[in-house]
């Protein structure tokens, strides 16, 4: 059964609002400090942008009638995350913020233009159509802020 487009768009708007709220008021130093299990908040943002890019490409691909290119085993998922981290960890904060905004817009645009096939969650691999991935990162960031008292 296909996702309701409006609900899916609402889901992604709300998850991004929660993320932006979780990082609101953090200084550049706090955003780049690697103290969340070895990652910085900036690293989390770059990671989310990476997955938004993959997910947007999947929506476009599946809407065009093609198969998912991201059916990953847990080991492949972990390797991909490590590669994505390594490729983006040196990006400046300003670029990561741009990546975060533009990758999400690409995803929203892809969902807005998706065909019924593109809205069918059964057609997706690891870069699924609806995900709680961003919410997990929001929870880690909030927990970190709580522990640091910021």
Coordinates of C-alpha atoms in Angstrom, one line a residue:
X1 CA 0.0 0.0 0.0
X2 CA 1.3 3.4 -0.9
X3 CA 2.2 6.1 1.6
X4 CA 0.0 9.1 1.8
X5 CA 2.1 11.8 0.2
X6 CA 0.9 14.6 2.5
X7 CA 1.5 12.6 5.6
X8 CA 5.0 11.6 4.3
X9 CA 5.9 15.2 3.6
X10 CA 4.5 16.2 7.0
X11 CA 6.7 13.4 8.6
X12 CA 9.8 14.8 7.0
X13 CA 9.0 18.4 7.9
X14 CA 8.4 17.5 11.5
X15 CA 11.5 15.4 11.9
X16 CA 13.6 18.2 10.5
X17 CA 11.9 20.7 12.8
X18 CA 12.8 18.5 15.7
X19 CA 16.4 18.3 14.6
X20 CA 16.7 22.0 14.2
X21 CA 15.2 22.5 17.6
X22 CA 17.7 20.0 19.1
X23 CA 20.6 22.0 17.7
X24 CA 19.2 25.4 18.3
X25 CA 21.6 27.8 20.2
X26 CA 24.7 25.6 19.9
X27 CA 27.9 27.4 19.1
X28 CA 30.2 26.4 16.3
X29 CA 32.5 24.9 18.9
X30 CA 29.7 22.8 20.4
X31 CA 28.6 21.7 16.9
X32 CA 32.1 20.5 16.0
X33 CA 33.2 19.0 19.3
X34 CA 33.5 15.2 18.9
X35 CA 32.0 14.1 22.1
X36 CA 28.9 12.1 21.1
X37 CA 30.4 8.6 21.0
X38 CA 33.3 10.1 18.9
X39 CA 31.1 12.1 16.6
X40 CA 30.3 15.8 16.6
X41 CA 26.8 17.2 16.1
X42 CA 28.2 18.4 12.7
X43 CA 29.0 14.7 11.9
X44 CA 25.4 13.7 12.7
X45 CA 24.1 16.4 10.4
X46 CA 26.4 15.3 7.6
X47 CA 25.3 11.7 8.1
X48 CA 21.7 12.7 7.9
X49 CA 22.3 14.7 4.7
X50 CA 24.1 11.7 3.2
X51 CA 21.1 9.5 3.8
X52 CA 18.6 12.2 2.6
X53 CA 20.6 12.2 -0.7
X54 CA 20.4 8.4 -1.0
X55 CA 16.7 8.4 -0.1
X56 CA 15.9 11.2 -2.6
X57 CA 17.7 9.3 -5.4
X58 CA 15.7 6.1 -4.4
X59 CA 12.4 7.9 -4.7
X60 CA 13.3 9.2 -8.1
X61 CA 14.7 5.8 -9.2
X62 CA 11.6 3.8 -8.0
X63 CA 9.2 6.4 -9.4
X64 CA 10.9 5.9 -12.8
X65 CA 10.0 2.2 -12.5
X66 CA 13.4 0.9 -11.5
X67 CA 14.4 -1.3 -8.6
X68 CA 16.0 -0.1 -5.3
X69 CA 19.7 0.3 -5.5
X70 CA 20.0 0.2 -1.7
X71 CA 19.1 -3.2 -0.5
X72 CA 21.9 -3.6 2.0
X73 CA 22.9 -6.2 4.6
X74 CA 23.6 -4.9 8.1
X75 CA 27.3 -5.2 7.4
X76 CA 27.0 -3.2 4.1
X77 CA 24.9 -0.6 5.9
X78 CA 27.7 -0.2 8.6
X79 CA 30.4 0.0 5.9
X80 CA 28.4 2.6 4.0
X81 CA 28.0 4.6 7.1
X82 CA 31.7 4.4 7.8
X83 CA 32.5 5.5 4.2
X84 CA 30.0 8.4 4.4
X85 CA 31.5 9.5 7.7
X86 CA 35.0 9.4 6.4
X87 CA 34.1 11.3 3.2
X88 CA 32.3 14.1 5.1
X89 CA 34.1 14.5 8.4
X90 CA 36.4 17.2 7.1
X91 CA 33.7 19.3 5.5
X92 CA 33.4 22.8 7.1
X93 CA 30.3 23.4 9.2
X94 CA 28.9 25.9 6.7
X95 CA 28.9 23.3 4.0
X96 CA 27.4 20.6 6.2
X97 CA 24.5 23.1 7.0
X98 CA 24.1 23.7 3.3
X99 CA 24.2 19.9 2.6
X100 CA 21.6 19.3 5.3
X101 CA 19.2 21.9 3.8
X102 CA 19.6 21.0 0.2
X103 CA 19.5 17.3 0.6
X104 CA 16.3 17.5 2.5
X105 CA 14.8 19.8 -0.1
X106 CA 15.8 17.2 -2.8
X107 CA 14.0 14.5 -0.8
X108 CA 10.8 16.6 -0.3
X109 CA 10.8 17.5 -4.1
X110 CA 11.2 13.8 -5.0
X111 CA 8.3 12.8 -2.7
X112 CA 6.1 15.6 -4.0
X113 CA 6.7 14.3 -7.6
X114 CA 6.7 10.6 -6.8
X115 CA 4.6 8.1 -8.7
X116 CA 2.4 5.6 -6.9
X117 CA 5.3 3.1 -7.2
X118 CA 7.6 5.7 -5.7
X119 CA 5.3 6.0 -2.7
X120 CA 5.2 2.2 -2.1
X121 CA 7.4 1.4 0.9
X122 CA 7.7 -2.2 0.0
X123 CA 9.9 -1.2 -3.0
X124 CA 12.6 0.3 -0.8
X125 CA 15.8 -1.1 0.6
X126 CA 17.9 0.3 3.5
X127 CA 17.3 3.9 2.3
X128 CA 13.6 3.4 3.1
X129 CA 10.8 5.7 2.2
X130 CA 9.6 6.6 5.7
X131 CA 12.2 6.4 8.4
X132 CA 12.8 7.3 12.1
X133 CA 16.5 7.7 11.4
X134 CA 16.5 11.4 12.0
X135 CA 14.6 11.0 15.2
X136 CA 17.3 8.6 16.5
X137 CA 19.9 11.3 15.9
X138 CA 17.8 13.9 17.6
X139 CA 17.5 11.7 20.7
X140 CA 21.3 11.3 20.8
X141 CA 21.9 15.0 20.4
X142 CA 19.3 15.8 23.1
X143 CA 20.8 13.3 25.4
X144 CA 24.3 14.7 24.8
X145 CA 23.0 18.3 25.5
X146 CA 21.4 17.1 28.7
X147 CA 24.6 15.4 29.8
X148 CA 26.7 18.5 29.0
X149 CA 24.1 20.8 30.6
X150 CA 23.6 22.8 27.3

